[in-house]
Coordinates of C-alpha atoms and ligand atoms in Angstrom, one line a residue:
M1 CA 56.9 54.4 93.3
S2 CA 59.5 57.0 92.3
R3 CA 57.8 60.0 90.7
L4 CA 59.7 62.2 88.2
F5 CA 59.2 65.4 90.3
E6 CA 60.3 63.9 93.5
R7 CA 63.4 62.3 91.8
A8 CA 64.3 65.8 90.4
V9 CA 63.9 67.5 93.8
R10 CA 66.3 65.0 95.2
G11 CA 68.8 65.7 92.5
E12 CA 68.6 62.3 90.8
S13 CA 69.1 62.3 87.1
V14 CA 65.9 62.6 85.0
E15 CA 65.0 62.0 81.4
R16 CA 63.1 65.3 81.2
F17 CA 62.4 68.3 83.5
P18 CA 59.2 68.1 85.5
V19 CA 56.9 71.1 85.6
W20 CA 54.1 72.8 87.6
M21 CA 53.0 76.4 88.1
M22 CA 52.7 78.4 91.2
R23 CA 48.9 79.3 91.7
Q24 CA 48.0 76.7 89.1
A25 CA 44.6 76.3 90.6
G26 CA 43.0 79.7 90.4
R27 CA 41.0 82.4 88.7
Y28 CA 42.4 81.9 85.1
L29 CA 40.4 78.6 85.1
P30 CA 36.7 78.4 84.3
G31 CA 35.9 75.6 86.8
Y32 CA 37.6 77.5 89.6
R33 CA 35.6 80.7 88.7
A34 CA 32.4 78.7 88.7
I35 CA 33.0 77.3 92.1
R36 CA 34.1 80.7 93.5
A37 CA 31.0 82.4 92.1
K38 CA 29.0 80.3 94.7
T39 CA 31.7 79.9 97.4
P40 CA 33.7 82.4 99.5
F41 CA 37.4 81.8 99.3
L42 CA 37.9 80.7 102.9
D43 CA 34.9 78.3 102.6
L44 CA 36.6 76.8 99.5
C45 CA 39.8 76.3 101.4
R46 CA 37.9 74.7 104.3
T47 CA 35.8 72.3 102.3
P48 CA 38.1 69.4 101.4
E49 CA 36.0 68.0 98.6
L50 CA 35.8 71.3 96.8
A51 CA 39.4 72.2 97.5
A52 CA 40.4 68.9 96.0
E53 CA 38.2 69.5 93.0
V54 CA 39.9 72.8 92.2
T55 CA 43.3 71.3 92.8
L56 CA 42.6 68.6 90.2
E57 CA 41.3 71.0 87.5
P58 CA 44.7 72.1 86.1
I59 CA 46.1 68.5 86.3
E60 CA 43.2 67.2 84.3
L61 CA 43.5 70.0 81.7
F62 CA 47.3 70.2 81.4
G63 CA 48.9 67.2 83.0
M64 CA 51.5 68.9 85.1
D65 CA 54.0 66.6 86.9
A66 CA 53.1 68.0 90.3
S67 CA 50.0 69.3 92.0
I68 CA 49.9 71.7 95.0
V69 CA 47.1 71.4 97.5
F70 CA 44.6 74.2 97.3
A71 CA 44.8 76.2 100.5
D72 CA 46.3 79.5 101.6
I73 CA 49.4 80.5 103.6
L74 CA 47.2 82.7 105.8
L75 CA 45.1 79.9 107.2
T76 CA 47.8 79.3 109.9
A77 CA 47.7 83.0 111.0
D78 CA 44.0 82.6 111.5
A79 CA 44.5 79.3 113.5
M80 CA 46.9 81.3 115.8
G81 CA 44.2 83.8 116.7
I82 CA 45.0 86.6 114.1
E83 CA 41.8 86.5 112.1
V84 CA 41.9 86.9 108.4
T85 CA 39.3 87.8 105.8
F86 CA 39.4 87.7 102.0
P87 CA 37.3 90.5 100.7
D88 CA 36.4 90.3 97.0
K89 CA 38.8 93.1 96.1
G90 CA 42.2 94.3 97.5
G91 CA 43.6 91.0 98.8
P92 CA 43.5 89.5 102.3
K93 CA 42.8 91.7 105.3
F94 CA 43.5 91.1 109.0
L95 CA 40.9 92.6 111.3
S96 CA 43.4 93.3 114.1
P97 CA 47.0 93.2 113.0
I98 CA 49.9 93.0 115.4
R99 CA 51.2 96.5 116.0
T100 CA 52.7 96.5 119.5
P101 CA 54.7 94.0 121.6
A102 CA 51.6 93.4 123.7
D103 CA 49.8 92.3 120.6
V104 CA 52.1 89.3 120.3
D105 CA 50.4 88.0 123.5
R106 CA 47.3 87.5 121.4
V107 CA 49.1 84.9 119.3
H108 CA 48.5 81.4 120.5
A109 CA 49.7 78.0 119.5
A110 CA 47.8 76.9 116.3
D111 CA 44.4 75.4 116.8
E112 CA 45.0 72.3 114.7
E113 CA 41.2 71.8 114.3
R114 CA 41.1 75.0 112.2
T115 CA 43.7 73.8 109.7
R116 CA 42.9 70.1 109.7
C117 CA 40.9 70.7 106.4
V118 CA 44.2 71.0 104.5
A119 CA 45.5 67.5 105.5
D120 CA 42.0 66.2 104.7
T121 CA 42.3 67.7 101.2
V122 CA 45.7 66.2 100.9
S123 CA 44.3 62.7 101.7
I124 CA 41.6 63.0 99.1
L125 CA 44.0 64.3 96.5
R126 CA 46.5 61.5 97.1
R127 CA 43.7 59.0 96.3
E128 CA 42.4 60.9 93.3
L129 CA 45.6 62.1 91.5
P130 CA 47.3 60.0 88.9
A131 CA 49.9 57.8 90.6
E132 CA 52.8 59.5 88.7
T133 CA 51.7 63.1 89.8
S134 CA 53.5 64.4 92.8
L135 CA 51.5 66.2 95.5
I136 CA 53.0 69.3 97.2
G137 CA 51.9 70.5 100.6
F138 CA 52.9 74.0 101.7
S139 CA 53.0 76.8 104.2
A140 CA 54.4 80.3 104.5
A141 CA 57.9 80.6 105.9
P142 CA 57.9 82.3 109.3
F143 CA 59.0 85.8 108.2
T144 CA 56.3 86.1 105.5
L145 CA 53.5 85.0 107.7
C146 CA 54.6 87.4 110.4
A147 CA 54.8 90.2 107.8
Y148 CA 51.2 89.7 106.9
M149 CA 50.2 89.5 110.6
I150 CA 51.9 92.8 111.3
E151 CA 51.1 94.6 108.1
G152 CA 47.5 93.5 108.2
G153 CA 47.4 92.6 104.5
S154 CA 49.5 92.9 101.3
S155 CA 51.9 95.9 101.0
R156 CA 54.3 97.3 98.5
D157 CA 57.3 97.7 100.8
Y158 CA 56.3 96.1 104.2
L159 CA 57.3 99.4 106.0
I160 CA 55.2 98.6 109.1
T161 CA 56.9 95.2 109.4
R162 CA 60.4 96.7 109.0
Q163 CA 59.7 99.4 111.5
F164 CA 58.3 96.7 114.0
A165 CA 61.5 94.6 113.5
H166 CA 63.7 97.6 114.3
A167 CA 61.6 99.1 117.1
H168 CA 60.8 95.8 118.9
P169 CA 63.4 93.2 118.1
A170 CA 62.6 91.0 121.1
A171 CA 58.9 90.9 120.4
F172 CA 59.5 90.4 116.7
E173 CA 61.8 87.4 117.4
R174 CA 59.2 86.0 119.8
L175 CA 56.5 86.2 117.2
L176 CA 58.8 84.5 114.6
G177 CA 59.5 81.7 117.0
L178 CA 55.8 81.2 117.8
V179 CA 55.0 81.0 114.1
A180 CA 57.9 78.7 113.2
D181 CA 56.8 76.3 115.9
A182 CA 53.3 76.3 114.7
L183 CA 54.2 75.6 111.1
I184 CA 56.1 72.4 112.0
P185 CA 53.1 70.2 113.0
Y186 CA 51.0 71.8 110.2
L187 CA 53.6 70.7 107.6
K188 CA 54.1 67.3 109.2
E189 CA 50.4 66.6 109.1
Q190 CA 50.3 67.4 105.4
A191 CA 53.3 65.0 104.7
A192 CA 51.6 62.3 106.8
A193 CA 48.4 62.7 104.8
G194 CA 50.3 62.1 101.6
A195 CA 52.2 65.3 100.5
G196 CA 55.5 63.9 99.0
V197 CA 57.1 67.4 98.9
L198 CA 56.7 70.5 100.9
Q199 CA 57.1 74.1 99.8
L200 CA 57.8 77.1 102.1
F201 CA 56.7 80.5 100.6
D202 CA 58.8 83.4 101.8
T203 CA 57.3 85.8 99.3
W204 CA 58.5 89.0 101.2
G205 CA 61.6 87.4 102.7
A206 CA 64.0 89.8 100.8
V207 CA 62.5 93.0 102.1
L208 CA 64.7 93.0 105.2
E209 CA 68.2 94.3 105.1
P210 CA 70.9 91.7 104.8
E211 CA 71.9 91.7 108.5
L212 CA 68.3 91.1 109.7
H213 CA 67.8 88.6 106.9
R214 CA 70.7 86.6 108.2
R215 CA 69.5 87.0 111.8
W216 CA 65.9 86.1 111.3
V217 CA 64.6 85.1 107.9
I218 CA 67.1 82.3 107.3
P219 CA 67.4 80.8 110.8
M220 CA 63.6 80.8 111.3
T221 CA 63.1 79.0 108.0
K222 CA 65.9 76.5 109.1
R223 CA 64.1 76.0 112.4
V224 CA 61.0 74.8 110.5
I225 CA 62.9 72.6 108.2
D226 CA 65.0 71.1 111.0
G227 CA 61.8 70.6 113.0
L228 CA 60.4 68.3 110.3
G229 CA 63.0 65.7 111.4
A230 CA 65.6 63.5 109.7
D231 CA 63.0 61.4 107.8
R232 CA 61.2 64.5 106.3
V233 CA 60.0 64.7 102.7
P234 CA 62.0 67.0 100.4
V235 CA 61.5 70.8 101.0
I236 CA 61.5 73.6 98.4
Y237 CA 62.0 77.1 99.7
F238 CA 60.9 80.3 97.8
P239 CA 63.2 83.0 99.2
G240 CA 61.0 85.7 97.8
L241 CA 60.5 88.4 95.2
G242 CA 63.8 90.3 94.6
G243 CA 65.6 87.4 96.4
E244 CA 68.4 86.9 93.8
G245 CA 71.0 88.4 96.1
R246 CA 69.9 86.1 99.0
L247 CA 70.4 82.8 97.3
E248 CA 73.7 81.8 98.9
A249 CA 72.1 82.7 102.3
A250 CA 69.0 80.6 101.4
T251 CA 71.1 77.5 101.0
A252 CA 71.7 77.6 104.8
T253 CA 68.1 76.8 105.4
G254 CA 68.8 73.2 104.5
A255 CA 66.1 73.1 101.8
D256 CA 66.6 70.6 99.0
A257 CA 65.6 73.2 96.3
L258 CA 65.2 76.9 96.0
S259 CA 62.4 78.5 93.9
V260 CA 63.7 81.6 92.1
D261 CA 61.7 84.6 90.8
W262 CA 61.8 85.8 87.2
Q263 CA 64.2 88.6 88.0
T264 CA 66.9 86.1 88.8
D265 CA 69.4 85.2 86.2
L266 CA 69.1 81.4 86.0
A267 CA 72.6 80.7 84.6
S268 CA 74.3 82.7 87.3
A269 CA 72.0 81.2 90.0
Y270 CA 73.2 77.8 88.9
A271 CA 76.8 78.9 88.9
R272 CA 76.4 80.3 92.5
V273 CA 74.3 77.6 94.2
G274 CA 73.5 74.9 91.8
D275 CA 75.9 72.3 93.4
Q276 CA 74.2 72.7 96.8
V277 CA 70.6 72.7 95.9
R278 CA 68.2 72.2 93.0
L279 CA 66.6 75.2 91.5
Q280 CA 62.9 75.8 90.5
G281 CA 61.5 78.5 88.3
N282 CA 61.5 81.0 86.8
L283 CA 59.6 82.1 83.7
D284 CA 58.1 85.6 84.0
P285 CA 54.3 85.1 84.5
A286 CA 53.8 88.0 82.0
I287 CA 55.1 85.8 79.2
L288 CA 52.0 83.7 79.7
L289 CA 50.0 86.7 78.7
T290 CA 51.5 86.6 75.2
D291 CA 51.0 83.8 72.7
P292 CA 51.8 80.1 72.5
E293 CA 54.7 80.6 70.1
T294 CA 56.4 83.2 72.3
I295 CA 55.8 81.1 75.4
R296 CA 57.4 78.0 73.7
A297 CA 60.4 80.0 72.6
R298 CA 60.9 81.8 76.0
T299 CA 60.5 78.5 77.9
H300 CA 63.1 76.7 75.8
A301 CA 65.5 79.7 76.0
M302 CA 65.1 79.6 79.8
L303 CA 65.7 75.8 80.0
S304 CA 68.8 76.0 77.8
Q305 CA 70.5 78.0 80.6
V306 CA 70.3 74.9 82.9
P307 CA 73.8 73.3 83.0
A308 CA 74.1 69.8 81.6
G309 CA 73.3 67.0 84.1
K310 CA 71.1 69.2 86.5
A311 CA 67.5 68.3 87.2
H312 CA 65.7 71.6 86.9
L313 CA 62.2 72.0 88.4
V314 CA 60.3 74.0 85.7
N315 CA 57.9 76.7 87.0
L316 CA 57.0 80.4 86.7
G317 CA 59.0 83.0 88.7
H318 CA 55.8 83.7 90.7
G319 CA 52.1 82.9 90.6
I320 CA 50.2 82.7 87.3
H321 CA 48.3 85.9 86.5
K322 CA 44.5 85.6 86.6
D323 CA 44.1 86.9 83.0
T324 CA 46.2 84.1 81.5
P325 CA 44.4 82.3 78.7
P326 CA 44.3 78.6 79.6
E327 CA 45.7 77.7 76.2
N328 CA 48.8 79.7 77.1
A329 CA 49.2 77.7 80.3
A330 CA 48.9 74.5 78.2
A331 CA 51.6 75.8 75.8
F332 CA 54.0 76.4 78.8
I333 CA 53.4 72.9 80.3
D334 CA 53.9 71.4 76.8
A335 CA 57.0 73.4 76.1
A336 CA 58.6 72.3 79.4
Q337 CA 57.6 68.6 79.0
S338 CA 59.0 68.4 75.4
F339 CA 62.3 70.1 76.2
Q340 CA 65.3 67.7 75.8
P341 CA 67.8 68.4 78.7
R342 CA 71.4 68.4 77.8
Q343 CA 73.0 65.1 79.0
D344 CA 76.5 65.0 80.5
A345 CA 78.6 62.4 82.2
S346 CA 79.4 64.8 85.1
A347 CA 75.8 64.6 86.4
Ligands
LIG401 O1 49.3 77.5 94.0 C1 48.2 76.9 94.1 O2 47.4 76.7 93.2 C2 47.7 76.5 95.5 C3 47.0 77.5 96.3 C4 47.7 78.7 96.8 C5 46.9 79.9 97.0 N1 47.7 80.8 97.7 C6 45.5 80.1 96.6 C7 45.0 81.5 96.5 C8 49.0 79.0 97.3 C9 50.2 78.0 97.3 C10 48.9 80.2 97.9 C11 50.1 80.8 98.6 C12 50.1 82.2 99.0 N2 49.0 82.9 99.5 C13 51.1 83.1 99.0 C14 52.6 82.7 98.7 C15 52.8 82.6 97.2 C16 52.8 83.9 96.5 O3 51.9 84.1 95.7 O4 53.7 84.7 96.7 C17 50.7 84.3 99.5 C18 51.6 85.6 99.6 C19 49.3 84.2 99.8 C20 48.5 85.2 100.4 C21 47.3 85.6 99.5 N3 46.3 84.8 99.2 C22 47.2 86.8 98.8 C23 48.2 88.0 98.8 C24 46.0 86.7 98.0 C25 45.4 87.7 97.2 C26 46.2 87.8 95.9 C27 45.3 87.7 94.7 O5 45.9 87.2 93.7 O6 44.1 88.0 94.7 C28 45.5 85.4 98.3 C29 44.2 84.8 97.7 C30 44.4 83.6 96.9 N4 45.1 82.5 97.4 C31 43.8 83.3 95.7 C32 44.2 81.9 95.4 C33 43.8 81.1 94.2 C34 42.9 84.2 94.9 C35 41.6 84.1 95.6 C36 40.4 84.3 94.8 O7 39.9 85.5 94.7 O8 39.8 83.3 94.3

């Protein structure tokens, strides 16, 4: 069957714009919080029945057009020998980050046993989701996964990663290549298990200067997408926070769609790259902390910037905030699904 979201990612004409939200399964939902009260985060990711249950919660509540398998981008780092923990506060932590070229030798090919849980969750979901709901599989893009491995956790400016890239370019490139090659079978496995679309998250992709971005961030993402093969499912690439200036560069990855953050001007993004790729985004997640009326008005204002005939993929500009009232998430989904796209013969 031809699902609305998949038709839109391919750039086919659609009767309305499909919608989902980054981090749509998460702490703003009561069912998720109840499960997390009893289950550590990594155990939740590694228990397919539970991961499927939290993935389905927002679909059952709000009826988005696409669902994203519940997992985390850092599971692959862990499977490559760089162990990660998720303490209750302060975000993920790596116990021994990569800080020297010799540390790159600790990185091994991904142990597929350790990430099989994600494909298992995908299989359950494809059986349990409504037939018309798309299922998205995902991974990090190589640069962002390497940035976490080097930095050891989240960071404001990724200074240690940038220093490493400049001080040890050969080791940095080797690490990127190892990670890129590990992501290919991981993503293929998710597609084989039933993910109809894949999204690559390069959340920190824009922290590198333009020359290094062109040298590493884009080609390593392209290496992953090319590695998926000619018969791959559609791919969405998130070029990262502050990535507006990198959109033209990002089209060279070969992705079918680019996901843009809320700082990106949607009309000018369409003018610059909208003939080469589809665009996804980009409501400021802070708007979901206001009220249903404001959310409806801001969502419709955003969607009126989409040129006639384009199939926009409605989303937030980044993950939903944990303090979002669920009724505000409902208002966003409803506003997106009730929006009437402008029609035009030039589609
Ligand atoms: O979107 C979904 O609903 C699917 C699940 C998903 C999670 N993480 C679950 C999660 C996805 C697609 C991700 C991707 C991810 N993970 C990214 C890329 C997207 C982005 O947000 O930029 C990144 C950078 C990570 C790494 C990561 N995982 C961080 C930095 C954190 C802590 C941040 C926070 O909000 O606490 C996580 C933990 C995490 N991953 C949570 C969830 C629901 C919160 C965990 C919890 O305490 O329950």
